[in-house]
Amino acid sequence: MELATIYQRVIGLDIHQAQITACAIIQQSDGTMHIEQRQFGAFKRDRRELAEWATSLKPEQVVMESTGIYWKSPYAALEAVGIYGMVVNARHVKNVPGRKTDVGDAQWLATLARAGLLRNSFVPPAKLRELRLISRQRQKLVGQISAEKNRLHKLLTDCGIRLGVVVSDIHGQSARAMVKAIIAGQSIQEVLNFASRRLRASREELFDALQGELTDNHRFVLDEIMCHIEEIEARIARFDARLLEELKGEHNKLVLLQTMPGVDLIGAAMLLVEIGTDMSAFGSADRLASWVGICPGNNESAGKRKSGRVRKGNLYARRLLCEFAHAASRTRSVFQSKFQSLLVRRGYKRSIVALAHKLLRTIYFMLSRGEHYRDSATDYEALSAQRNAPRWIKTLIHFGYLPQQSA
């Protein structure tokens, strides 16, 4: 079956680590087809040659599969000469089994592109792609510091110190000072001097919790772990500063996102880097949720709909949204009541994912309309009156509209 022609000049690229196979299908003015196949290396000079060759053909579409990270440098090379390639999901363009070759794959991509049968994946602008490197490395560092903190806690338990029993966070300011004093070899009485008065535990409870069998080897390992934790914290702070500095131009959107329950400044910056600032790239909240992989999958047969797993999407954005959902479920907002209603029927983890889905849809409309979040469960007029009433009353008394006793 011959596919209808939508585009007359298309290029398909099959990209690997060491080589790029290209196939151009050009329809001549007399209706004849011209197919040109080329192979390029993967180095910078080869990518530049690819871009020059593609420019000479003046293609309407340049298509490539989203194969790992290999597509990124050829995409950037084409972008530099004004050609914005179409990056497609490899699942959507599978060829007939048993006929797979590099040339065949490139020609198949070009054939599908020529017929207009491909759907473009979301590729953010170059600046946001660079900022993703900062954001994602920061997430990796947060994972590392969590692992190191767990090791520190485990090692303290190993030597008999039960500080985690009487302190809610052993990495808080007061608890960390006590741990450092323990590592330095100070006596328990000296360690207790670092305990904050705001701790719920009494000095007797802290004294009992700090009793342990600490050896020189314990102290050595604890010291190394503590140094590593502080080093990672300093690196995370540098990543935060760099990310916020680069996003100065998006200050209004960052402020807007922070009006959402559970979203802080760094979280807003990291999410903005992942989903971008232009929601028209997705078209609808449903498509954005599908791209992130936070909405249920479709599983329908014989008229019956069954439960479907969430799709694989943007892991980094999904992780951020689930963190926001955890925080929002503990705020006095409509999200808390939504979470409580889901929790009874669906369990904790599914409820968090469903709440993350709701948060993302809300964020989509906020960014599309440029509107701040307004909670339907909050009476903002009554809240404003409650906050401003003392000032209003003082003003009325000052101008003589109310007697002094009404204050």
mmCIF file of C-alpha atoms in Angstrom:
data_model
loop_
_atom_site.group_PDB
_atom_site.id
_atom_site.type_symbol
_atom_site.label_atom_id
_atom_site.label_comp_id
_atom_site.label_asym_id
_atom_site.label_seq_id
_atom_site.Cartn_x
_atom_site.Cartn_y
_atom_site.Cartn_z
ATOM 1 C CA MET A 1 0.000 0.000 0.000
ATOM 2 C CA GLU A 2 1.378 3.379 -1.034
ATOM 3 C CA LEU A 3 1.347 5.998 1.714
ATOM 4 C CA ALA A 4 -0.016 9.436 0.887
ATOM 5 C CA THR A 5 2.636 12.132 0.567
ATOM 6 C CA ILE A 6 2.424 15.056 2.984
ATOM 7 C CA TYR A 7 6.029 16.310 2.849
ATOM 8 C CA GLN A 8 8.128 16.316 -0.338
ATOM 9 C CA ARG A 9 11.579 16.687 1.247
ATOM 10 C CA VAL A 10 12.385 14.605 4.354
ATOM 11 C CA ILE A 11 15.462 13.142 6.045
ATOM 12 C CA GLY A 12 15.560 10.157 8.398
ATOM 13 C CA LEU A 13 18.492 9.678 10.789
ATOM 14 C CA ASP A 14 19.475 6.416 12.467
ATOM 15 C CA ILE A 15 21.832 7.496 15.261
ATOM 16 C CA HIS A 16 24.349 5.362 17.139
ATOM 17 C CA GLN A 17 27.268 6.129 19.415
ATOM 18 C CA ALA A 18 29.901 5.967 16.660
ATOM 19 C CA GLN A 19 27.972 6.641 13.450
ATOM 20 C CA ILE A 20 24.927 8.356 11.976
ATOM 21 C CA THR A 21 23.114 6.854 8.984
ATOM 22 C CA ALA A 22 21.018 9.331 6.996
ATOM 23 C CA CYS A 23 18.441 8.768 4.278
ATOM 24 C CA ALA A 24 16.880 11.652 2.344
ATOM 25 C CA ILE A 25 13.732 11.173 0.253
ATOM 26 C CA ILE A 26 13.196 14.042 -2.181
ATOM 27 C CA GLN A 27 10.196 14.264 -4.506
ATOM 28 C CA GLN A 28 11.177 16.019 -7.743
ATOM 29 C CA SER A 29 8.955 18.493 -9.576
ATOM 30 C CA ASP A 30 8.098 15.839 -12.187
ATOM 31 C CA GLY A 31 6.881 13.451 -9.457
ATOM 32 C CA THR A 32 9.902 11.135 -9.481
ATOM 33 C CA MET A 33 11.550 10.079 -6.225
ATOM 34 C CA HIS A 34 15.194 10.703 -5.406
ATOM 35 C CA ILE A 35 16.643 8.733 -2.474
ATOM 36 C CA GLU A 36 20.053 9.706 -1.144
ATOM 37 C CA GLN A 37 21.815 7.752 1.604
ATOM 38 C CA ARG A 38 24.835 8.954 3.556
ATOM 39 C CA GLN A 39 26.863 7.829 6.551
ATOM 40 C CA PHE A 40 28.550 10.186 8.983
ATOM 41 C CA GLY A 41 30.757 9.724 12.002
ATOM 42 C CA ALA A 42 29.803 10.894 15.469
ATOM 43 C CA PHE A 43 32.546 13.482 16.069
ATOM 44 C CA LYS A 44 32.011 17.238 15.955
ATOM 45 C CA ARG A 45 33.374 17.651 12.426
ATOM 46 C CA ASP A 46 31.072 14.822 11.258
ATOM 47 C CA ARG A 47 28.043 16.422 12.900
ATOM 48 C CA ARG A 48 28.930 19.732 11.248
ATOM 49 C CA GLU A 49 29.153 17.923 7.892
ATOM 50 C CA LEU A 50 25.734 16.352 8.562
ATOM 51 C CA ALA A 51 24.249 19.782 9.269
ATOM 52 C CA GLU A 52 25.748 21.243 6.067
ATOM 53 C CA TRP A 53 24.450 18.314 3.997
ATOM 54 C CA ALA A 54 20.970 18.623 5.523
ATOM 55 C CA THR A 55 20.933 22.385 4.908
ATOM 56 C CA SER A 56 21.789 21.872 1.230
ATOM 57 C CA LEU A 57 18.723 19.632 0.798
ATOM 58 C CA LYS A 58 16.323 22.158 2.417
ATOM 59 C CA PRO A 59 14.223 19.467 4.130
ATOM 60 C CA GLU A 60 10.724 20.029 5.487
ATOM 61 C CA GLN A 61 11.220 17.350 8.139
ATOM 62 C CA VAL A 62 14.298 15.791 9.763
ATOM 63 C CA VAL A 63 13.431 12.795 11.931
ATOM 64 C CA MET A 64 15.454 10.848 14.486
ATOM 65 C CA GLU A 65 14.691 8.328 17.226
ATOM 66 C CA SER A 66 15.157 9.259 20.875
ATOM 67 C CA THR A 67 17.921 6.683 21.342
ATOM 68 C CA GLY A 68 19.361 7.251 24.811
ATOM 69 C CA ILE A 69 21.439 10.431 24.789
ATOM 70 C CA TYR A 70 23.003 9.901 21.344
ATOM 71 C CA TRP A 71 20.404 12.053 19.564
ATOM 72 C CA LYS A 72 21.262 15.181 21.561
ATOM 73 C CA SER A 73 24.494 16.263 19.863
ATOM 74 C CA PRO A 74 23.204 15.741 16.260
ATOM 75 C CA TYR A 75 20.011 17.575 17.248
ATOM 76 C CA ALA A 76 22.078 20.495 18.593
ATOM 77 C CA ALA A 77 24.195 20.572 15.413
ATOM 78 C CA LEU A 78 21.068 20.794 13.253
ATOM 79 C CA GLU A 79 19.518 23.349 15.607
ATOM 80 C CA ALA A 80 22.602 25.566 15.201
ATOM 81 C CA VAL A 81 21.897 25.896 11.449
ATOM 82 C CA GLY A 82 18.176 26.528 11.923
ATOM 83 C CA ILE A 83 16.885 22.981 11.408
ATOM 84 C CA TYR A 84 14.680 21.765 14.254
ATOM 85 C CA GLY A 85 14.576 17.994 14.077
ATOM 86 C CA MET A 86 11.670 15.802 15.059
ATOM 87 C CA VAL A 87 12.573 13.429 17.898
ATOM 88 C CA VAL A 88 10.212 10.446 17.984
ATOM 89 C CA ASN A 89 9.608 7.611 20.410
ATOM 90 C CA ALA A 90 11.260 4.414 19.161
ATOM 91 C CA ARG A 91 8.166 2.418 20.207
ATOM 92 C CA HIS A 92 6.066 4.314 17.665
ATOM 93 C CA VAL A 93 8.266 3.626 14.624
ATOM 94 C CA LYS A 94 9.143 -0.075 14.793
ATOM 95 C CA ASN A 95 9.797 -1.624 11.397
ATOM 96 C CA VAL A 96 8.857 -5.121 10.202
ATOM 97 C CA PRO A 97 10.831 -7.709 12.250
ATOM 98 C CA GLY A 98 13.681 -9.424 10.412
ATOM 99 C CA ARG A 99 14.467 -6.469 8.158
ATOM 100 C CA LYS A 100 16.394 -4.279 10.542
ATOM 101 C CA THR A 101 19.469 -2.502 9.178
ATOM 102 C CA ASP A 102 20.813 0.985 9.808
ATOM 103 C CA VAL A 103 20.009 2.081 6.257
ATOM 104 C CA GLY A 104 16.594 0.444 6.465
ATOM 105 C CA ASP A 105 15.818 2.170 9.752
ATOM 106 C CA ALA A 106 16.773 5.588 8.381
ATOM 107 C CA GLN A 107 14.691 5.042 5.237
ATOM 108 C CA TRP A 108 11.726 3.813 7.291
ATOM 109 C CA LEU A 109 11.855 6.956 9.433
ATOM 110 C CA ALA A 110 11.977 9.102 6.303
ATOM 111 C CA THR A 111 9.037 7.178 4.777
ATOM 112 C CA LEU A 112 6.882 7.663 7.868
ATOM 113 C CA ALA A 113 7.853 11.342 8.085
ATOM 114 C CA ARG A 114 6.965 11.830 4.406
ATOM 115 C CA ALA A 115 3.470 10.506 5.120
ATOM 116 C CA GLY A 116 3.074 12.685 8.223
ATOM 117 C CA LEU A 117 2.614 9.661 10.495
ATOM 118 C CA LEU A 118 5.060 10.653 13.237
ATOM 119 C CA ARG A 119 4.422 12.454 16.492
ATOM 120 C CA ASN A 120 7.108 14.765 17.798
ATOM 121 C CA SER A 121 8.418 14.422 21.340
ATOM 122 C CA PHE A 122 8.778 17.483 23.540
ATOM 123 C CA VAL A 123 12.293 18.906 23.320
ATOM 124 C CA PRO A 124 12.826 22.035 25.436
ATOM 125 C CA PRO A 125 14.893 24.997 24.204
ATOM 126 C CA ALA A 126 18.683 24.741 24.363
ATOM 127 C CA LYS A 127 18.972 26.792 27.561
ATOM 128 C CA LEU A 128 16.535 24.576 29.461
ATOM 129 C CA ARG A 129 18.304 21.466 28.161
ATOM 130 C CA GLU A 130 21.517 22.796 29.699
ATOM 131 C CA LEU A 131 19.793 23.661 32.972
ATOM 132 C CA ARG A 132 18.478 20.106 33.139
ATOM 133 C CA LEU A 133 22.083 19.007 33.617
ATOM 134 C CA ILE A 134 22.264 21.133 36.776
ATOM 135 C CA SER A 135 18.843 20.106 38.058
ATOM 136 C CA ARG A 136 19.317 16.382 37.491
ATOM 137 C CA GLN A 137 22.802 16.311 38.963
ATOM 138 C CA ARG A 138 21.369 18.034 42.029
ATOM 139 C CA GLN A 139 18.794 15.254 42.347
ATOM 140 C CA LYS A 140 21.625 12.718 42.201
ATOM 141 C CA LEU A 141 23.459 14.579 44.973
ATOM 142 C CA VAL A 142 20.323 14.581 47.131
ATOM 143 C CA GLY A 143 20.163 10.801 46.708
ATOM 144 C CA GLN A 144 23.815 10.497 47.710
ATOM 145 C CA ILE A 145 23.416 12.641 50.818
ATOM 146 C CA SER A 146 20.361 10.649 51.897
ATOM 147 C CA ALA A 147 22.394 7.446 51.622
ATOM 148 C CA GLU A 148 25.266 8.959 53.634
ATOM 149 C CA LYS A 149 22.913 10.177 56.360
ATOM 150 C CA ASN A 150 21.424 6.703 56.615
ATOM 151 C CA ARG A 151 24.932 5.230 56.952
ATOM 152 C CA LEU A 152 25.749 7.684 59.740
ATOM 153 C CA HIS A 153 22.569 6.780 61.604
ATOM 154 C CA LYS A 154 23.262 3.071 61.164
ATOM 155 C CA LEU A 155 26.833 3.417 62.425
ATOM 156 C CA LEU A 156 25.707 5.329 65.526
ATOM 157 C CA THR A 157 23.253 2.521 66.235
ATOM 158 C CA ASP A 158 26.000 -0.045 65.653
ATOM 159 C CA CYS A 159 28.080 1.453 68.462
ATOM 160 C CA GLY A 160 25.114 1.611 70.842
ATOM 161 C CA ILE A 161 24.229 5.314 70.567
ATOM 162 C CA ARG A 162 20.443 5.712 70.295
ATOM 163 C CA LEU A 163 20.262 9.432 69.550
ATOM 164 C CA GLY A 164 17.628 8.835 66.881
ATOM 165 C CA VAL A 165 15.214 7.541 69.551
ATOM 166 C CA VAL A 166 15.059 10.834 71.472
ATOM 167 C CA VAL A 167 15.713 13.316 68.627
ATOM 168 C CA SER A 168 13.376 13.644 65.642
ATOM 169 C CA ASP A 169 16.196 14.529 63.227
ATOM 170 C CA ILE A 170 19.783 13.555 64.003
ATOM 171 C CA HIS A 171 20.897 15.886 61.207
ATOM 172 C CA GLY A 172 19.300 18.953 62.749
ATOM 173 C CA GLN A 173 21.506 21.756 64.026
ATOM 174 C CA SER A 174 21.581 20.642 67.673
ATOM 175 C CA ALA A 175 21.858 16.894 66.998
ATOM 176 C CA ARG A 176 24.636 17.394 64.448
ATOM 177 C CA ALA A 177 26.626 19.462 66.942
ATOM 178 C CA MET A 178 26.299 16.619 69.453
ATOM 179 C CA VAL A 179 27.389 14.021 66.880
ATOM 180 C CA LYS A 180 30.449 16.128 65.991
ATOM 181 C CA ALA A 181 31.317 16.389 69.689
ATOM 182 C CA ILE A 182 31.043 12.595 69.986
ATOM 183 C CA ILE A 183 33.364 12.174 66.991
ATOM 184 C CA ALA A 184 35.832 14.625 68.558
ATOM 185 C CA GLY A 185 36.016 12.379 71.636
ATOM 186 C CA GLN A 186 34.382 14.752 74.117
ATOM 187 C CA SER A 187 32.738 13.427 77.275
ATOM 188 C CA ILE A 188 28.969 12.951 77.476
ATOM 189 C CA GLN A 189 28.622 15.933 79.820
ATOM 190 C CA GLU A 190 30.410 18.114 77.274
ATOM 191 C CA VAL A 191 28.275 16.676 74.461
ATOM 192 C CA LEU A 192 25.090 17.580 76.366
ATOM 193 C CA ASN A 193 26.123 21.235 76.349
ATOM 194 C CA PHE A 194 25.354 21.286 72.605
ATOM 195 C CA ALA A 195 21.750 20.138 73.179
ATOM 196 C CA SER A 196 19.193 22.821 72.387
ATOM 197 C CA ARG A 197 16.622 23.744 75.018
ATOM 198 C CA ARG A 198 13.932 23.305 72.387
ATOM 199 C CA LEU A 199 14.489 19.540 72.259
ATOM 200 C CA ARG A 200 11.579 17.632 73.763
ATOM 201 C CA ALA A 201 13.849 15.037 75.350
ATOM 202 C CA SER A 202 15.130 15.750 78.845
ATOM 203 C CA ARG A 203 18.844 15.813 79.643
ATOM 204 C CA GLU A 204 18.446 12.462 81.419
ATOM 205 C CA GLU A 205 16.981 10.881 78.282
ATOM 206 C CA LEU A 206 19.724 12.401 76.149
ATOM 207 C CA PHE A 207 22.359 11.157 78.600
ATOM 208 C CA ASP A 208 21.029 7.586 78.322
ATOM 209 C CA ALA A 209 20.777 7.786 74.512
ATOM 210 C CA LEU A 210 24.390 8.952 74.186
ATOM 211 C CA GLN A 211 25.801 5.998 76.116
ATOM 212 C CA GLY A 212 27.589 3.648 73.738
ATOM 213 C CA GLU A 213 30.656 1.545 72.972
ATOM 214 C CA LEU A 214 32.520 3.908 70.657
ATOM 215 C CA THR A 215 35.930 2.769 69.374
ATOM 216 C CA ASP A 216 38.592 4.695 67.463
ATOM 217 C CA ASN A 217 37.537 2.943 64.264
ATOM 218 C CA HIS A 218 33.929 4.023 64.827
ATOM 219 C CA ARG A 219 35.097 7.617 65.231
ATOM 220 C CA PHE A 220 37.255 7.413 62.093
ATOM 221 C CA VAL A 221 34.385 6.193 59.905
ATOM 222 C CA LEU A 222 31.894 8.614 61.480
ATOM 223 C CA ASP A 223 34.266 11.506 60.819
ATOM 224 C CA GLU A 224 34.700 10.503 57.168
ATOM 225 C CA ILE A 225 30.934 10.182 56.664
ATOM 226 C CA MET A 226 30.268 13.536 58.346
ATOM 227 C CA CYS A 227 32.893 15.243 56.160
ATOM 228 C CA HIS A 228 31.323 13.686 53.071
ATOM 229 C CA ILE A 229 27.835 14.869 54.120
ATOM 230 C CA GLU A 230 29.033 18.443 54.607
ATOM 231 C CA GLU A 231 30.905 18.340 51.298
ATOM 232 C CA ILE A 232 27.770 17.210 49.447
ATOM 233 C CA GLU A 233 25.691 19.870 51.219
ATOM 234 C CA ALA A 234 28.119 22.530 50.012
ATOM 235 C CA ARG A 235 27.919 21.160 46.456
ATOM 236 C CA ILE A 236 24.104 21.159 46.566
ATOM 237 C CA ALA A 237 24.180 24.792 47.720
ATOM 238 C CA ARG A 238 26.385 25.681 44.721
ATOM 239 C CA PHE A 239 24.018 23.868 42.346
ATOM 240 C CA ASP A 240 21.051 25.730 43.865
ATOM 241 C CA ALA A 241 22.750 29.098 43.459
ATOM 242 C CA ARG A 242 23.702 28.382 39.824
ATOM 243 C CA LEU A 243 20.217 27.136 38.917
ATOM 244 C CA LEU A 244 18.456 30.151 40.438
ATOM 245 C CA GLU A 245 20.956 32.541 38.839
ATOM 246 C CA GLU A 246 20.259 31.057 35.393
ATOM 247 C CA LEU A 247 16.480 31.277 35.952
ATOM 248 C CA LYS A 248 16.421 34.960 36.923
ATOM 249 C CA GLY A 249 14.453 35.722 33.776
ATOM 250 C CA GLU A 250 11.655 33.379 34.907
ATOM 251 C CA HIS A 251 11.210 35.057 38.305
ATOM 252 C CA ASN A 252 7.463 35.646 37.818
ATOM 253 C CA LYS A 253 6.793 32.006 36.967
ATOM 254 C CA LEU A 254 8.833 30.830 39.955
ATOM 255 C CA VAL A 255 6.804 33.092 42.257
ATOM 256 C CA LEU A 256 3.599 31.814 40.651
ATOM 257 C CA LEU A 257 4.520 28.157 41.206
ATOM 258 C CA GLN A 258 5.366 28.796 44.854
ATOM 259 C CA THR A 259 1.731 29.720 45.532
ATOM 260 C CA MET A 260 0.958 25.999 45.123
ATOM 261 C CA PRO A 261 0.818 24.017 48.384
ATOM 262 C CA GLY A 262 3.943 21.887 48.807
ATOM 263 C CA VAL A 263 6.104 23.742 46.243
ATOM 264 C CA ASP A 264 9.213 25.655 47.359
ATOM 265 C CA LEU A 265 11.629 27.811 45.358
ATOM 266 C CA ILE A 266 14.113 25.085 44.394
ATOM 267 C CA GLY A 267 11.317 22.622 43.624
ATOM 268 C CA ALA A 268 9.633 25.194 41.375
ATOM 269 C CA ALA A 269 12.913 25.861 39.541
ATOM 270 C CA MET A 270 13.614 22.163 38.994
ATOM 271 C CA LEU A 271 10.087 21.478 37.719
ATOM 272 C CA LEU A 272 10.206 24.474 35.377
ATOM 273 C CA VAL A 273 13.435 23.133 33.881
ATOM 274 C CA GLU A 274 11.798 19.753 33.207
ATOM 275 C CA ILE A 275 8.422 20.787 31.744
ATOM 276 C CA GLY A 276 9.431 24.151 30.294
ATOM 277 C CA THR A 277 7.613 27.464 30.482
ATOM 278 C CA ASP A 278 5.476 27.217 27.325
ATOM 279 C CA MET A 279 2.505 24.925 27.958
ATOM 280 C CA SER A 280 1.315 25.248 24.353
ATOM 281 C CA ALA A 281 4.049 22.727 23.484
ATOM 282 C CA PHE A 282 1.840 20.049 25.071
ATOM 283 C CA GLY A 283 -1.566 21.349 24.024
ATOM 284 C CA SER A 284 -3.511 20.058 27.016
ATOM 285 C CA ALA A 285 -3.128 19.019 30.639
ATOM 286 C CA ASP A 286 -3.858 15.417 29.624
ATOM 287 C CA ARG A 287 -0.912 15.338 27.226
ATOM 288 C CA LEU A 288 1.405 16.892 29.784
ATOM 289 C CA ALA A 289 0.386 14.283 32.376
ATOM 290 C CA SER A 290 0.927 11.518 29.818
ATOM 291 C CA TRP A 291 4.371 12.875 28.907
ATOM 292 C CA VAL A 292 5.419 13.018 32.563
ATOM 293 C CA GLY A 293 4.019 9.509 33.128
ATOM 294 C CA ILE A 294 1.808 10.471 36.045
ATOM 295 C CA CYS A 295 -1.612 9.505 34.644
ATOM 296 C CA PRO A 296 -3.174 6.003 34.487
ATOM 297 C CA GLY A 297 -2.538 3.889 31.410
ATOM 298 C CA ASN A 298 -5.337 2.748 29.096
ATOM 299 C CA ASN A 299 -6.344 -0.896 29.447
ATOM 300 C CA GLU A 300 -9.709 -1.515 27.789
ATOM 301 C CA SER A 301 -10.974 -4.671 26.111
ATOM 302 C CA ALA A 302 -14.466 -5.860 25.154
ATOM 303 C CA GLY A 303 -15.942 -2.660 26.543
ATOM 304 C CA LYS A 304 -14.412 -3.191 29.989
ATOM 305 C CA ARG A 305 -11.894 -0.803 31.473
ATOM 306 C CA LYS A 306 -9.288 -2.274 33.782
ATOM 307 C CA SER A 307 -6.715 -0.645 36.003
ATOM 308 C CA GLY A 308 -3.656 0.429 34.039
ATOM 309 C CA ARG A 309 -0.129 1.163 35.179
ATOM 310 C CA VAL A 310 1.319 4.627 34.750
ATOM 311 C CA ARG A 311 3.442 4.981 31.621
ATOM 312 C CA LYS A 312 7.161 5.487 31.572
ATOM 313 C CA GLY A 313 7.701 9.198 31.277
ATOM 314 C CA ASN A 314 9.962 11.868 32.677
ATOM 315 C CA LEU A 315 11.328 10.230 35.832
ATOM 316 C CA TYR A 316 12.776 13.473 37.208
ATOM 317 C CA ALA A 317 9.535 15.456 36.876
ATOM 318 C CA ARG A 318 7.508 12.573 38.320
ATOM 319 C CA ARG A 319 9.803 12.328 41.344
ATOM 320 C CA LEU A 320 9.464 16.074 41.979
ATOM 321 C CA LEU A 321 5.680 15.954 41.693
ATOM 322 C CA CYS A 322 5.463 13.069 44.160
ATOM 323 C CA GLU A 323 7.581 15.094 46.611
ATOM 324 C CA PHE A 324 5.190 18.022 46.159
ATOM 325 C CA ALA A 325 2.250 15.669 46.730
ATOM 326 C CA HIS A 326 3.751 14.394 49.999
ATOM 327 C CA ALA A 327 4.090 17.989 51.219
ATOM 328 C CA ALA A 328 0.683 19.137 49.904
ATOM 329 C CA SER A 329 -1.092 16.234 51.638
ATOM 330 C CA ARG A 330 -0.052 17.783 54.962
ATOM 331 C CA THR A 331 -1.220 21.341 54.214
ATOM 332 C CA ARG A 332 -4.584 22.904 55.014
ATOM 333 C CA SER A 333 -5.835 22.886 51.452
ATOM 334 C CA VAL A 334 -8.143 21.046 49.104
ATOM 335 C CA PHE A 335 -5.261 18.661 48.362
ATOM 336 C CA GLN A 336 -5.298 17.384 51.937
ATOM 337 C CA SER A 337 -8.986 16.441 51.740
ATOM 338 C CA LYS A 338 -8.437 14.900 48.297
ATOM 339 C CA PHE A 339 -5.581 12.795 49.656
ATOM 340 C CA GLN A 340 -7.609 11.638 52.673
ATOM 341 C CA SER A 341 -10.509 10.548 50.454
ATOM 342 C CA LEU A 342 -8.175 8.594 48.158
ATOM 343 C CA LEU A 343 -6.208 7.061 51.016
ATOM 344 C CA VAL A 344 -9.148 4.986 52.262
ATOM 345 C CA ARG A 345 -9.874 3.478 48.847
ATOM 346 C CA ARG A 346 -6.531 3.302 47.042
ATOM 347 C CA GLY A 347 -3.774 3.115 49.656
ATOM 348 C CA TYR A 348 -0.919 5.495 50.382
ATOM 349 C CA LYS A 349 1.308 5.150 47.303
ATOM 350 C CA ARG A 350 -1.474 5.264 44.725
ATOM 351 C CA SER A 351 -3.009 8.232 46.522
ATOM 352 C CA ILE A 352 0.290 10.117 46.317
ATOM 353 C CA VAL A 353 0.539 9.452 42.559
ATOM 354 C CA ALA A 354 -3.087 10.543 42.049
ATOM 355 C CA LEU A 355 -2.443 13.713 44.051
ATOM 356 C CA ALA A 356 0.710 14.380 42.004
ATOM 357 C CA HIS A 357 -1.442 14.060 38.869
ATOM 358 C CA LYS A 358 -3.890 16.628 40.238
ATOM 359 C CA LEU A 359 -1.026 18.980 41.148
ATOM 360 C CA LEU A 360 0.439 18.751 37.639
ATOM 361 C CA ARG A 361 -2.891 19.532 35.982
ATOM 362 C CA THR A 362 -3.303 22.548 38.261
ATOM 363 C CA ILE A 363 0.238 23.716 37.446
ATOM 364 C CA TYR A 364 -0.521 23.399 33.715
ATOM 365 C CA PHE A 365 -3.453 25.806 33.942
ATOM 366 C CA MET A 366 -1.550 28.184 36.236
ATOM 367 C CA LEU A 367 1.329 28.472 33.748
ATOM 368 C CA SER A 368 -1.013 28.651 30.735
ATOM 369 C CA ARG A 369 -3.111 31.479 32.197
ATOM 370 C CA GLY A 370 -0.441 33.164 34.310
ATOM 371 C CA GLU A 371 -2.670 32.883 37.384
ATOM 372 C CA HIS A 372 -1.684 32.309 40.999
ATOM 373 C CA TYR A 373 -3.102 29.328 42.843
ATOM 374 C CA ARG A 374 -6.371 29.951 44.695
ATOM 375 C CA ASP A 375 -7.557 27.178 46.983
ATOM 376 C CA SER A 376 -11.266 26.373 46.675
ATOM 377 C CA ALA A 377 -11.358 25.389 50.354
ATOM 378 C CA THR A 378 -10.095 28.810 51.499
ATOM 379 C CA ASP A 379 -12.263 31.930 51.889
ATOM 380 C CA TYR A 380 -9.690 34.520 50.844
ATOM 381 C CA GLU A 381 -11.980 37.502 51.507
ATOM 382 C CA ALA A 382 -12.668 36.394 55.078
ATOM 383 C CA LEU A 383 -8.961 35.682 55.576
ATOM 384 C CA SER A 384 -8.046 39.146 54.293
ATOM 385 C CA ALA A 385 -10.636 40.769 56.572
ATOM 386 C CA GLN A 386 -9.324 38.829 59.561
ATOM 387 C CA ARG A 387 -5.737 39.909 58.887
ATOM 388 C CA ASN A 388 -6.540 43.568 58.191
ATOM 389 C CA ALA A 389 -9.290 44.119 60.798
ATOM 390 C CA PRO A 390 -6.961 45.492 63.544
ATOM 391 C CA ARG A 391 -5.442 48.027 61.131
ATOM 392 C CA TRP A 392 -8.860 49.076 59.818
ATOM 393 C CA ILE A 393 -10.222 49.559 63.357
ATOM 394 C CA LYS A 394 -7.214 51.689 64.353
ATOM 395 C CA THR A 395 -7.724 53.856 61.261
ATOM 396 C CA LEU A 396 -11.443 54.352 62.012
ATOM 397 C CA ILE A 397 -10.637 55.304 65.613
ATOM 398 C CA HIS A 398 -7.923 57.702 64.440
ATOM 399 C CA PHE A 399 -10.363 59.602 62.211
ATOM 400 C CA GLY A 400 -13.119 59.575 64.839
ATOM 401 C CA TYR A 401 -15.543 57.164 63.187
ATOM 402 C CA LEU A 402 -15.371 54.780 66.155
ATOM 403 C CA PRO A 403 -15.196 55.596 69.866
ATOM 404 C CA GLN A 404 -12.035 54.650 71.752
ATOM 405 C CA GLN A 405 -13.829 51.834 73.613
ATOM 406 C CA SER A 406 -14.410 49.899 70.356
ATOM 407 C CA ALA A 407 -10.712 49.201 69.997
#
